[in-house]
XYZ file of C-alpha atoms in Angstrom:
580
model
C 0.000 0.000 0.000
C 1.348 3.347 -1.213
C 0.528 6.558 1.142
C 0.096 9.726 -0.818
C 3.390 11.704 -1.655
C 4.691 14.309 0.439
C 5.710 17.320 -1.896
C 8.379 19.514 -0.330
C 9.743 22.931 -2.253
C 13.231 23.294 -2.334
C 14.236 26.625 -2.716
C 16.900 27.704 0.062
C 18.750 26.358 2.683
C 16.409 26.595 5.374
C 13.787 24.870 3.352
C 16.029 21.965 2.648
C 17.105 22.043 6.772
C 13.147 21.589 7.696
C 12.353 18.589 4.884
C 15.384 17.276 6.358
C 14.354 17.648 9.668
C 11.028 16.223 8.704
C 12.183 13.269 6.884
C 14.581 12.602 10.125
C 10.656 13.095 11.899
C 9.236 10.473 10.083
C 11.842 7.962 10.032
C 12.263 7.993 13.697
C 8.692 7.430 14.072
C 8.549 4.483 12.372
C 11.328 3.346 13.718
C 14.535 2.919 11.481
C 17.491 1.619 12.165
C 20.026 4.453 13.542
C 22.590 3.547 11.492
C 20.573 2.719 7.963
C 18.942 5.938 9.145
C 21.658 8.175 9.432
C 23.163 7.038 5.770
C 19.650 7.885 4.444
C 19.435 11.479 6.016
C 23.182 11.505 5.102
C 22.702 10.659 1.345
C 19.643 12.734 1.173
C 21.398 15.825 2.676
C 24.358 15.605 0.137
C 21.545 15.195 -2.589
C 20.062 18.668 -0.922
C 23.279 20.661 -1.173
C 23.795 19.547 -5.218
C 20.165 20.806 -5.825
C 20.932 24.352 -3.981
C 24.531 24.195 -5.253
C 22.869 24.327 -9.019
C 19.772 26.554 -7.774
C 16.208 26.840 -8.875
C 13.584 25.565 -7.388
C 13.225 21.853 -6.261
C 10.292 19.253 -5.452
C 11.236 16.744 -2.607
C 8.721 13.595 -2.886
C 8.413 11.663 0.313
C 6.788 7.956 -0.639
C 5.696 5.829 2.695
C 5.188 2.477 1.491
C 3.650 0.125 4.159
C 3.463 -3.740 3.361
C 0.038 -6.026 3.049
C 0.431 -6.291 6.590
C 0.504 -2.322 7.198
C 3.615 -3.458 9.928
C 6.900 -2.773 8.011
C 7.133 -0.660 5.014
C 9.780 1.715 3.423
C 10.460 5.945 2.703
C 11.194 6.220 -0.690
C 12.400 9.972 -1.647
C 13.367 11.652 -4.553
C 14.464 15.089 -5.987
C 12.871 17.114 -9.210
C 13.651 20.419 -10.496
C 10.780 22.699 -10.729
C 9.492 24.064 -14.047
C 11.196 21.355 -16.603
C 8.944 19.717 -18.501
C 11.184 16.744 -18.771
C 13.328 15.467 -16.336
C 16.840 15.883 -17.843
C 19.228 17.732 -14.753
C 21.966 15.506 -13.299
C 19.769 14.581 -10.118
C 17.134 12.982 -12.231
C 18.636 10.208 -13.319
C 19.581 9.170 -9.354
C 17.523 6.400 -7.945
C 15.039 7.466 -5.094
C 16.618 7.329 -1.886
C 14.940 4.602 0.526
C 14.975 3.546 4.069
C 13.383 0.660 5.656
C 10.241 1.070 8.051
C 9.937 -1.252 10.871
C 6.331 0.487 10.914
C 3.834 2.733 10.233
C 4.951 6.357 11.322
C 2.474 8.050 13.521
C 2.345 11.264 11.132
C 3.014 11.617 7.527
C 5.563 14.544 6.475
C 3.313 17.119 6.046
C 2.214 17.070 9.680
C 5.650 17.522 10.793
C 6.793 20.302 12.422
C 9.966 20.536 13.632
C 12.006 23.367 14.562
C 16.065 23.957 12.956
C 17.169 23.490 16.467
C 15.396 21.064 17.417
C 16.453 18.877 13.942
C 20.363 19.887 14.928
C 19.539 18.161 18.415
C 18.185 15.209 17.349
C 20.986 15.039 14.438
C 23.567 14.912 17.594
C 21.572 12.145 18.901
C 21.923 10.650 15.424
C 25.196 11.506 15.131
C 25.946 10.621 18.689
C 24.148 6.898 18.105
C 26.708 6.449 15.122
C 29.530 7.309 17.154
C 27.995 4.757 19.918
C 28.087 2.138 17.017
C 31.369 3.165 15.680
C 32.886 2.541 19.038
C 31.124 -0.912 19.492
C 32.276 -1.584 15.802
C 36.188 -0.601 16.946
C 35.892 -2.088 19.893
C 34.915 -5.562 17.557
C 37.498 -4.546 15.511
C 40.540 -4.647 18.273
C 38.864 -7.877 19.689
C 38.981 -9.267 16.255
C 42.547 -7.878 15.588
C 43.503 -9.757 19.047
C 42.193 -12.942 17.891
C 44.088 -12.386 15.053
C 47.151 -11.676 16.044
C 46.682 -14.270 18.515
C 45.853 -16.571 15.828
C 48.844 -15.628 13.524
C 51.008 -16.170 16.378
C 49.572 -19.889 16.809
C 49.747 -20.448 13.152
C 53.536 -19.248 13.796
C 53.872 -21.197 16.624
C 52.404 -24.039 14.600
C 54.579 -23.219 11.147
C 57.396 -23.473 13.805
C 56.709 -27.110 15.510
C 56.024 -28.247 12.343
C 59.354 -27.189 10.912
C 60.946 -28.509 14.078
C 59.160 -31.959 13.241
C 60.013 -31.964 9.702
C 63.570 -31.230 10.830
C 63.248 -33.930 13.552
C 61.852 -36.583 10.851
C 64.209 -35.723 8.471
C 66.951 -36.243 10.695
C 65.644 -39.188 12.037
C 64.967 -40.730 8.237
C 68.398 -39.507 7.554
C 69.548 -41.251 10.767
C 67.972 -44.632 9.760
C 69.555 -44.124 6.067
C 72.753 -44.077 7.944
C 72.146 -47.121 10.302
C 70.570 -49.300 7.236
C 73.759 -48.204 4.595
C 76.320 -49.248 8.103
C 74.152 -52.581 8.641
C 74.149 -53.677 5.150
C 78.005 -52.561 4.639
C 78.470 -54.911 8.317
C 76.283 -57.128 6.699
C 78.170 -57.490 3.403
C 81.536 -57.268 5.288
C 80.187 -60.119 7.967
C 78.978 -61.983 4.316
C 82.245 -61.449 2.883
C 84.515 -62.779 5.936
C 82.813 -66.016 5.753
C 82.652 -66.559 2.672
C 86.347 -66.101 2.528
C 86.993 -67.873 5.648
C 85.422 -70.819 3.191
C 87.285 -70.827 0.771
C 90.479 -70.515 2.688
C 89.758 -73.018 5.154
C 88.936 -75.446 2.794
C 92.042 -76.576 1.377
C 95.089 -78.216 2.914
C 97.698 -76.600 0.502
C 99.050 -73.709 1.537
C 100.162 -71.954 -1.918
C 96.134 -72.943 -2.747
C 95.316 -70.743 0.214
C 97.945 -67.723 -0.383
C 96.481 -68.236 -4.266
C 92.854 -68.013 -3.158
C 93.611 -65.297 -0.667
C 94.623 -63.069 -4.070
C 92.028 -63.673 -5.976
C 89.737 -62.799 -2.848
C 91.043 -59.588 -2.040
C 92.417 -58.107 -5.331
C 91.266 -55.018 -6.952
C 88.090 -54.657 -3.937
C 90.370 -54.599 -0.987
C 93.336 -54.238 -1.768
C 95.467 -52.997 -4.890
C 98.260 -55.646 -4.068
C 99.485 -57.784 -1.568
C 102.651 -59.234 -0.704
C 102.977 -62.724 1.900
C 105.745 -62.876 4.017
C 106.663 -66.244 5.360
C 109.189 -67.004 8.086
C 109.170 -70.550 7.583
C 108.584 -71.225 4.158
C 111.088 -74.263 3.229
C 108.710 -75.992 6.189
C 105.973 -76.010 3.276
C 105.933 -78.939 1.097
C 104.634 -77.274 -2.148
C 106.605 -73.710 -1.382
C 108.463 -74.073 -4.800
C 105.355 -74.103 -6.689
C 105.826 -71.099 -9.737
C 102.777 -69.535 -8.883
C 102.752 -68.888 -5.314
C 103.329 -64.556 -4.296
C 107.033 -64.155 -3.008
C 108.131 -60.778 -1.489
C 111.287 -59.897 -1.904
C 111.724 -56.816 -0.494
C 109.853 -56.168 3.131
C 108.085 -52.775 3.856
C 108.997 -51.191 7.240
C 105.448 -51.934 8.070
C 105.800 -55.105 7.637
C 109.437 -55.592 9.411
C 107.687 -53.710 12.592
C 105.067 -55.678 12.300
C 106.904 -59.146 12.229
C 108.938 -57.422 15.451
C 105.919 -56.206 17.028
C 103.279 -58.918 16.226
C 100.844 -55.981 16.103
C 98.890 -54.330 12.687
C 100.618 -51.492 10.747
C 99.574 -48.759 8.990
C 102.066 -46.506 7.172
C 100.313 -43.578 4.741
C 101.208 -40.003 4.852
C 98.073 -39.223 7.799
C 97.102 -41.370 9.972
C 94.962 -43.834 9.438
C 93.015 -43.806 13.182
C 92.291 -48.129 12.489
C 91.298 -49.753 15.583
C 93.801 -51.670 17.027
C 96.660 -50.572 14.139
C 99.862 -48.332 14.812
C 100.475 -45.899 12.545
C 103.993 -45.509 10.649
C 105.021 -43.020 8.092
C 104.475 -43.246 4.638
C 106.307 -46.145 3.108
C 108.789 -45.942 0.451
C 107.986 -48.915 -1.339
C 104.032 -47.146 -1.459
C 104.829 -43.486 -1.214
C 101.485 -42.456 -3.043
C 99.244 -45.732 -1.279
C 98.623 -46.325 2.315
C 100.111 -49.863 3.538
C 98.402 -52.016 5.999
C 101.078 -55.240 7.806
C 98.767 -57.666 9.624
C 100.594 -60.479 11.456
C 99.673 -64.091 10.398
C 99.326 -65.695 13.680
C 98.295 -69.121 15.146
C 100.574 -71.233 17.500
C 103.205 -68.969 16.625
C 103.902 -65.657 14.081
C 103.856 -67.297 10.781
C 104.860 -64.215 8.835
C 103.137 -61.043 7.782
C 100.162 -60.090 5.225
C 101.459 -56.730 3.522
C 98.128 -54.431 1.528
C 98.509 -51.795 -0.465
C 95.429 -49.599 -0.184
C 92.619 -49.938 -2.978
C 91.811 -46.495 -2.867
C 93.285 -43.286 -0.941
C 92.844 -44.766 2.718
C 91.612 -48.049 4.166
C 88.451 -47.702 6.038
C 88.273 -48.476 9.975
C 85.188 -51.210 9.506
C 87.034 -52.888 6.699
C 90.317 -53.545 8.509
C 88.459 -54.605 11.092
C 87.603 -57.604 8.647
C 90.968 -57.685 7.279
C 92.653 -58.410 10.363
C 89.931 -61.079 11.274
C 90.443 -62.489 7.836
C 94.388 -62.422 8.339
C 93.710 -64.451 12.024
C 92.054 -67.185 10.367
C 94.415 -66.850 7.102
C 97.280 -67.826 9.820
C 95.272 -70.805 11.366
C 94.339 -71.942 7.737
C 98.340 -72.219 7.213
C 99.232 -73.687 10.440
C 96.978 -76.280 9.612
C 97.893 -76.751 6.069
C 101.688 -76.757 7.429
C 100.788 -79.456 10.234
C 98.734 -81.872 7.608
C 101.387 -81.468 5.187
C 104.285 -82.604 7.865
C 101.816 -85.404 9.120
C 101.128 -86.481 5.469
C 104.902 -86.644 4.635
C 105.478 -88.470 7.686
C 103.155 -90.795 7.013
C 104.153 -91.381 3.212
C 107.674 -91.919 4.548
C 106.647 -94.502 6.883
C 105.094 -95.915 4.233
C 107.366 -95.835 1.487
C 110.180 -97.432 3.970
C 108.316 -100.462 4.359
C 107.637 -101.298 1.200
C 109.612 -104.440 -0.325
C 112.148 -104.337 -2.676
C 111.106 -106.979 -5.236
C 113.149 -110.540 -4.843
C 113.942 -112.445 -8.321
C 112.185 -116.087 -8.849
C 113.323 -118.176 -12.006
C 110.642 -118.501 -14.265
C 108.325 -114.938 -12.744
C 108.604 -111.145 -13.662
C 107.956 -108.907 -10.759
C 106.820 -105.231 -10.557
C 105.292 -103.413 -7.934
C 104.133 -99.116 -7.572
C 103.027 -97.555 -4.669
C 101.092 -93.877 -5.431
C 99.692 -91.805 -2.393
C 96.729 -90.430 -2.483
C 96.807 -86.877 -4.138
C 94.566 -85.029 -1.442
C 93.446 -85.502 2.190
C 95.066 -87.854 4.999
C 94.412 -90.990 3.110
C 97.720 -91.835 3.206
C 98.897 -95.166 4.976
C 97.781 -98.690 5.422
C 98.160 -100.227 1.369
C 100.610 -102.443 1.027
C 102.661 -104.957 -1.050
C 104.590 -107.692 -0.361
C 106.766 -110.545 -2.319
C 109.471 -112.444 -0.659
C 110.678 -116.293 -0.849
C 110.107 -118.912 1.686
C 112.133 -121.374 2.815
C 110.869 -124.084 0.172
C 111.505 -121.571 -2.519
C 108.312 -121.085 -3.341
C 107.479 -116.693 -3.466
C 104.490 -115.442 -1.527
C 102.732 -112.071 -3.263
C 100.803 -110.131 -1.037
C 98.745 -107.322 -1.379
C 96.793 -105.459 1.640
C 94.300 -102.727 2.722
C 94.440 -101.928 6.389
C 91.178 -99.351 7.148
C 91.500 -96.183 8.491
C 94.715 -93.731 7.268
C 97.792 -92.430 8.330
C 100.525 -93.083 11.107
C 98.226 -95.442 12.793
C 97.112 -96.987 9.683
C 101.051 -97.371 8.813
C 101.988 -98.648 11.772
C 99.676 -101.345 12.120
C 100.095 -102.424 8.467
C 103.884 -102.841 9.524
C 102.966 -105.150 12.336
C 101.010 -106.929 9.760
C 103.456 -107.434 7.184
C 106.079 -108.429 10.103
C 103.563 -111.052 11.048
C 102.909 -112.273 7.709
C 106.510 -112.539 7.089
C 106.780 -114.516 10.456
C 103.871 -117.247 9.704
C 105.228 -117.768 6.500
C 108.737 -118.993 7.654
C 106.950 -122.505 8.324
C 105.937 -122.882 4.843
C 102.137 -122.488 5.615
C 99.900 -121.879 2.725
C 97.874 -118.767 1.992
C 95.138 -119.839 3.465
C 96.676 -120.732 7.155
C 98.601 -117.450 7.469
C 95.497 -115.254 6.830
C 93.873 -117.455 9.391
C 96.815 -116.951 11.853
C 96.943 -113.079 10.829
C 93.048 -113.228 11.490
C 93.705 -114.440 15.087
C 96.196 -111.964 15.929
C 94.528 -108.838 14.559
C 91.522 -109.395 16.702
C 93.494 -109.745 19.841
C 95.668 -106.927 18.938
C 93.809 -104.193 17.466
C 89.854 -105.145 17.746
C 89.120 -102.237 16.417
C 90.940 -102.158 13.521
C 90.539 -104.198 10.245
C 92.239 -105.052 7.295
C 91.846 -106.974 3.717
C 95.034 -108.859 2.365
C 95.231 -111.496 -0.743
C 98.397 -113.840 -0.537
C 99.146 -115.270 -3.995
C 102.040 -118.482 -3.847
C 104.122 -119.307 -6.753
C 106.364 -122.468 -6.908
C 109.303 -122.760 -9.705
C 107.897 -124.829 -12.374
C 104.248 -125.327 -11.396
C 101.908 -123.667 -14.113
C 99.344 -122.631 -11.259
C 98.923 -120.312 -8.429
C 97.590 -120.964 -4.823
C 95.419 -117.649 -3.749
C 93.329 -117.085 -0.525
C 91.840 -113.987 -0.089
C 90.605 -111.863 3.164
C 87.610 -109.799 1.468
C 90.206 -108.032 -0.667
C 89.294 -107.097 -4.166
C 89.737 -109.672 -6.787
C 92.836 -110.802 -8.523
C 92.816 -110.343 -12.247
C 94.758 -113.401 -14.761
C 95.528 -112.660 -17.827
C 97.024 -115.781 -19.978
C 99.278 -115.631 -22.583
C 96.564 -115.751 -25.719
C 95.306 -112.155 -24.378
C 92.666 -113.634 -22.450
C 91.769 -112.110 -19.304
C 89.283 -113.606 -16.476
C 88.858 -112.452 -12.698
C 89.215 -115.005 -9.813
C 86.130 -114.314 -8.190
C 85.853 -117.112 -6.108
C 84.153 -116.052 -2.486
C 86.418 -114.177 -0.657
C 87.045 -114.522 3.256
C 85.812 -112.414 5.889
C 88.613 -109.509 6.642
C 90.791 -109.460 9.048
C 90.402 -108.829 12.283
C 86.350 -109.240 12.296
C 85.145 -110.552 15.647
C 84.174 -114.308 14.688
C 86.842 -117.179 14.443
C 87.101 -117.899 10.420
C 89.701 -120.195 8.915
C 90.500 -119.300 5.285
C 90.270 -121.355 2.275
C 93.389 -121.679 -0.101
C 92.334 -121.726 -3.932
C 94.127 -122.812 -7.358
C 94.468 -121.171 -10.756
C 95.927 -122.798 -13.928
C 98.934 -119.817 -14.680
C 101.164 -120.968 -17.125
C 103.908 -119.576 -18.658
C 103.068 -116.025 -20.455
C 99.948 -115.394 -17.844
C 100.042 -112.664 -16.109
C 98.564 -111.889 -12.450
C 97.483 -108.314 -11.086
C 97.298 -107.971 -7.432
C 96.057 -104.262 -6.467
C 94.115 -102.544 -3.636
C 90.586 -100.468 -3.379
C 92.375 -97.059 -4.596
C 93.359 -98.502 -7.945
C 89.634 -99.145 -9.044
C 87.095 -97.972 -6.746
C 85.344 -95.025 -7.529
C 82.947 -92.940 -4.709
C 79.981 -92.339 -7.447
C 80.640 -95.617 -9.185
C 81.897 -98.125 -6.856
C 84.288 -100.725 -7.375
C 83.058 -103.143 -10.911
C 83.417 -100.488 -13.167
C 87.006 -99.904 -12.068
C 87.424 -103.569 -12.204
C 86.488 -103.483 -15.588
C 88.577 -100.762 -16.877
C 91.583 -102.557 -15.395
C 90.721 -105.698 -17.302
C 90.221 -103.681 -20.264
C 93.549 -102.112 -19.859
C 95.409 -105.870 -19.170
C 93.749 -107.319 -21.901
C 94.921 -104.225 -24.569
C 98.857 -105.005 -23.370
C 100.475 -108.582 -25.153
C 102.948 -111.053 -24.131
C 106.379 -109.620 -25.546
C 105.443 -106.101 -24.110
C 105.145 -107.597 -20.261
C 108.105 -109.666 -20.727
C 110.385 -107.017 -22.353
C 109.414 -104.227 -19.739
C 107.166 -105.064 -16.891
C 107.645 -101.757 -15.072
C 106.487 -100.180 -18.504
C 103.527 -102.265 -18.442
C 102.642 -101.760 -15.017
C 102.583 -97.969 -16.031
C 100.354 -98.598 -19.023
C 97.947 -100.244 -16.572
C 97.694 -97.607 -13.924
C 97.564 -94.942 -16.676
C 93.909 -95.385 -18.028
C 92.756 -95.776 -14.471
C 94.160 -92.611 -12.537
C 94.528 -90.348 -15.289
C 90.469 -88.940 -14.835
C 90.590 -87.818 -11.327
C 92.718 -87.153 -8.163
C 92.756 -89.723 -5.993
C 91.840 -89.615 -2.369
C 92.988 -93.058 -1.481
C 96.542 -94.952 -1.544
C 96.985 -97.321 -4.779
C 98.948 -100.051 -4.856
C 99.873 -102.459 -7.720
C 101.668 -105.807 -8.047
C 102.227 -107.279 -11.222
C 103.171 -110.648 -11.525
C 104.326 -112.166 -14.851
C 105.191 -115.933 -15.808
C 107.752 -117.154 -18.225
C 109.848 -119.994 -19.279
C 112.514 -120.958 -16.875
């Protein structure tokens, strides 16, 4: 609903003071908001100074406009010159002015009367009211700016913990970068050692262990390396081409050697755990040197390094020291089996018989010890005459190996030797050497075959002790295996009497007496070897075993031990029979 316009002229100052005035009337009456009605008196007063500023007379229209309700409604005002016929001055084109009415205003404009005075009061109540607001407003305004502040300092204080944790987690992910790269270098050091310590501690030679130590270490550890060996004509295989010699000694490694302590000699010191540092050395003047003593029972000699790189790292000499420990204890042990072995094969080799000559038989005999391990001691061969001339062959295992195994097969071949005197068959001294093995050594056991030969007889008596088979080759190249059932071996705890057997051997035969090592093979076992070694007798023929038997014997041992090392003693007797 639209109230009837209020028409106010315009045409000085004071006129435009009392429609102010009025308009302030009626607004505060219905009761505006102070502050939307101060920027409506405000924007209507500046629109009453243009109008007197251009002069003429003006038409202020004062619209009430009350909703359906007749509650709330609105004061719509507007400005016209006087006298145009068309609206065309710069104040026409404006929008009306308009303030909200929370209601109806008890009088309309025209009804107002209000006094200049008494409008410049109530505009200091007005303006006073905006100033109340202003102050609330500022007084938001600091609170706000507090809150602010205080906020921006939390955010701060926030930016600033959060830095500190980023720092904090990126020195801790930095930290565990550091601790995994250290574990897995430990690691691959800790891999490295043993797998070193392997390879080095599985052989018994010790120019095989200085070679393998070279290849280890060389180019990733060390740039060279020189071994220095105080004993090194107490080393069996010392003269072999290939093993590292030093000829001239480093002053590391001479303080080392007097010292029995680690060296280091570089131009700064190195700071290794547990090393001394030297000056720079003049056979390395550019490389740092590192002298580890080789130690076990005793100093050994000294392992001399020449620096891969400009300096040797503390964690890795750690390992290379550790390596060099068990380096030394690899030696001493190869040095200790090698004396033992040596020992052993000298034992051995002194109580083997020098062949005896019987009219009408060719005799030739090879002992070889095994090529690797301790497996040395306990074959034998025998041949010697009796007192009815008749010649006993013999050919024996004893198990086990070395000193022990030598020793006993001494007291057996003494025995043998002893029992035979009284002209007993083969058959009675293996039962007699049965006897006396048990008693003496019950837990030790031995195979033996005794072959007899008498001038003139075309056959051979045999009894065997669970020794491998004797082989016969006759003079038309045939070749056949006496494979009658053997006897128990000796020494097994049960009495047993052995049984003497008879071969036809006339003249041009040939008989091969040998032991396990000749034939026997781990992943084949012992037929195929048996085989081969027929093979080989049957491929010599009559004139080559008479003319040379120690070539033949040669010829039979070559096709059987030329595939493989051997890790067992091998012993061969070859007996051949001719025409008296």
């Amino acid at each position: 609903m639209t109230v009837s316009p209020d028409v106010w002229n315009i045409a000085s100052v004071d006129d435009a003071a009392r429609a102010r005035a009025a308009v302030d009337r009626i607004a505060t009456d219905a009761g505006a908001p102070t502050l939307e009605r101060a920027r409506f008196l405000t924007a209507l007063t500046a629109r009453l100074r243009r109008c007197l500023d251009q002069g003429g007379e003006w038409e202020l229209l004062l619209h009430v406009r009350q909703s359906a309700t007749g509650q709330a409604g609105r004061l719509d005002a507007s400005l016209s010159q006087v006298g145009l016929s068309a609206p065309g001055g710069p104040l026409d084109d404006e929008p009306s002015l308009t303030c909200s009415l929370p209601r109806r205003p008890a009088q309309d404009g025209a009804g107002v009367a209000t006094s200049l005075p008494e409008a410049l009061l109530r505009a200091d109540e007005d303006t006073a009211a905006v100033l109340n607001l202003l102050d609330e407003q500022e007084s938001l305004v600091r609170l706000h700016r507090e809150e602010l502040h205080q906020t921006n300092q939390g955010v701060l204080a926030l930016h600033a913990d959060l830095e500190a944790a980023a720092r904090a987690q990126r020195d801790l992910l930095e930290a565990e970068r550091t601790a995994r790269a250290e574990a897995e270098r430990a690691r691959r050091l800790l891999t490295f050692l043993g797998d070193a310590s392997a390879a080095i501690t599985s052989s018994l030679s010790h120019t095989a262990i200085l070679r393998r130590l070279s290849d280890i270490l060389v180019p990733d550890y060390a740039e060279h390396l020189d071994v220095w060996l105080f004993d090194e004509e107490g080393y069996g295989d010392r003269d072999d081409e290939h093993a590292p010699r030093v000829r001239e000694h480093s002053a590391a490694a001479v303080a080392a050697a007097r010292t029995g302590r680690p060296q280091h000699a570089a131009a700064h010191p190195g700071g290794l755990p547990g090393v001394d540092d030297l000056p720079p050395s003049a056979l390395s003047p550019q490389r740092p040197l590192l002298a580890i003593p080789l130690v076990a029972q005793r100093l050994l000699g000294i392992l001399t390094l020449t620096a891969p790189g400009p300096r040797f790292d503390e964690d890795t000499s750690v390992m290379l020291v550790e390596l060099a420990r068990r380096v030394g204890v690899a030696l001493d042990h190869a040095h200790r089996y090698q004396q033992s072995r040596n020992t052993a094969e000298a034992l051995q080799r002194a109580q083997l018989t020098e062949l005896p000559t019987l009219p009408g038989l060719l005799l030739a005999a090879r002992y070889l010890p095994a090529t690797w391990g301790m497996n040395i001691g306990g074959d034998w061969y025998d041949a010697f005459l009796q007192p009815d001339g008749s010649l006993l062959a013999v050919i024996g295992d004893v198990t086990g190996h070395g000193l022990h195994a030598a020793v006993v097969m001494g007291q057996l071949r003494t025995a043998l030797r002893a029992y035979a005197v009284e002209n007993a068959t083969p058959g009675e001294i293996l039962t007699r050497l049965h006897r006396m093995l048990g008693h003496l050594q019950p837990d030790l056991y031995a195979t033996a075959l005794i072959a007899r030969f008498r001038p003139g007889e075309p056959e051979v008596v045999w009894a065997s002790a669970g020794h491998p088979p004797a082989v016969v080759r006759t003079a038309d190249g045939t070749v056949r295996v006496l494979d009658a059932k053997p006897g128990v071996m000796l020494g097994i705890p049960l009495p047993y009497v052995y049984t003497d057997h008879r071969a036809e051997l006339p003249a041009g035969s040939s008989l091969v007496l040998y032991t396990d090592g000749l034939v026997e093979r781990r992943e084949q076992g012992i037929d195929p070897g048996i085989g081969r070694l027929s093979h080989a007798l049957a491929a010599l023929n009559t004139p080559e075993l008479e003319q040379d038997l120690d070539a033949a014997a040669d010829a039979l041992l070559k096709p059987l031990l030329h595939d493989s090392e051997r890790d067992d003693d091998v012993c061969l007797l070859l007996c051949h029979t001719v025409a008296p």
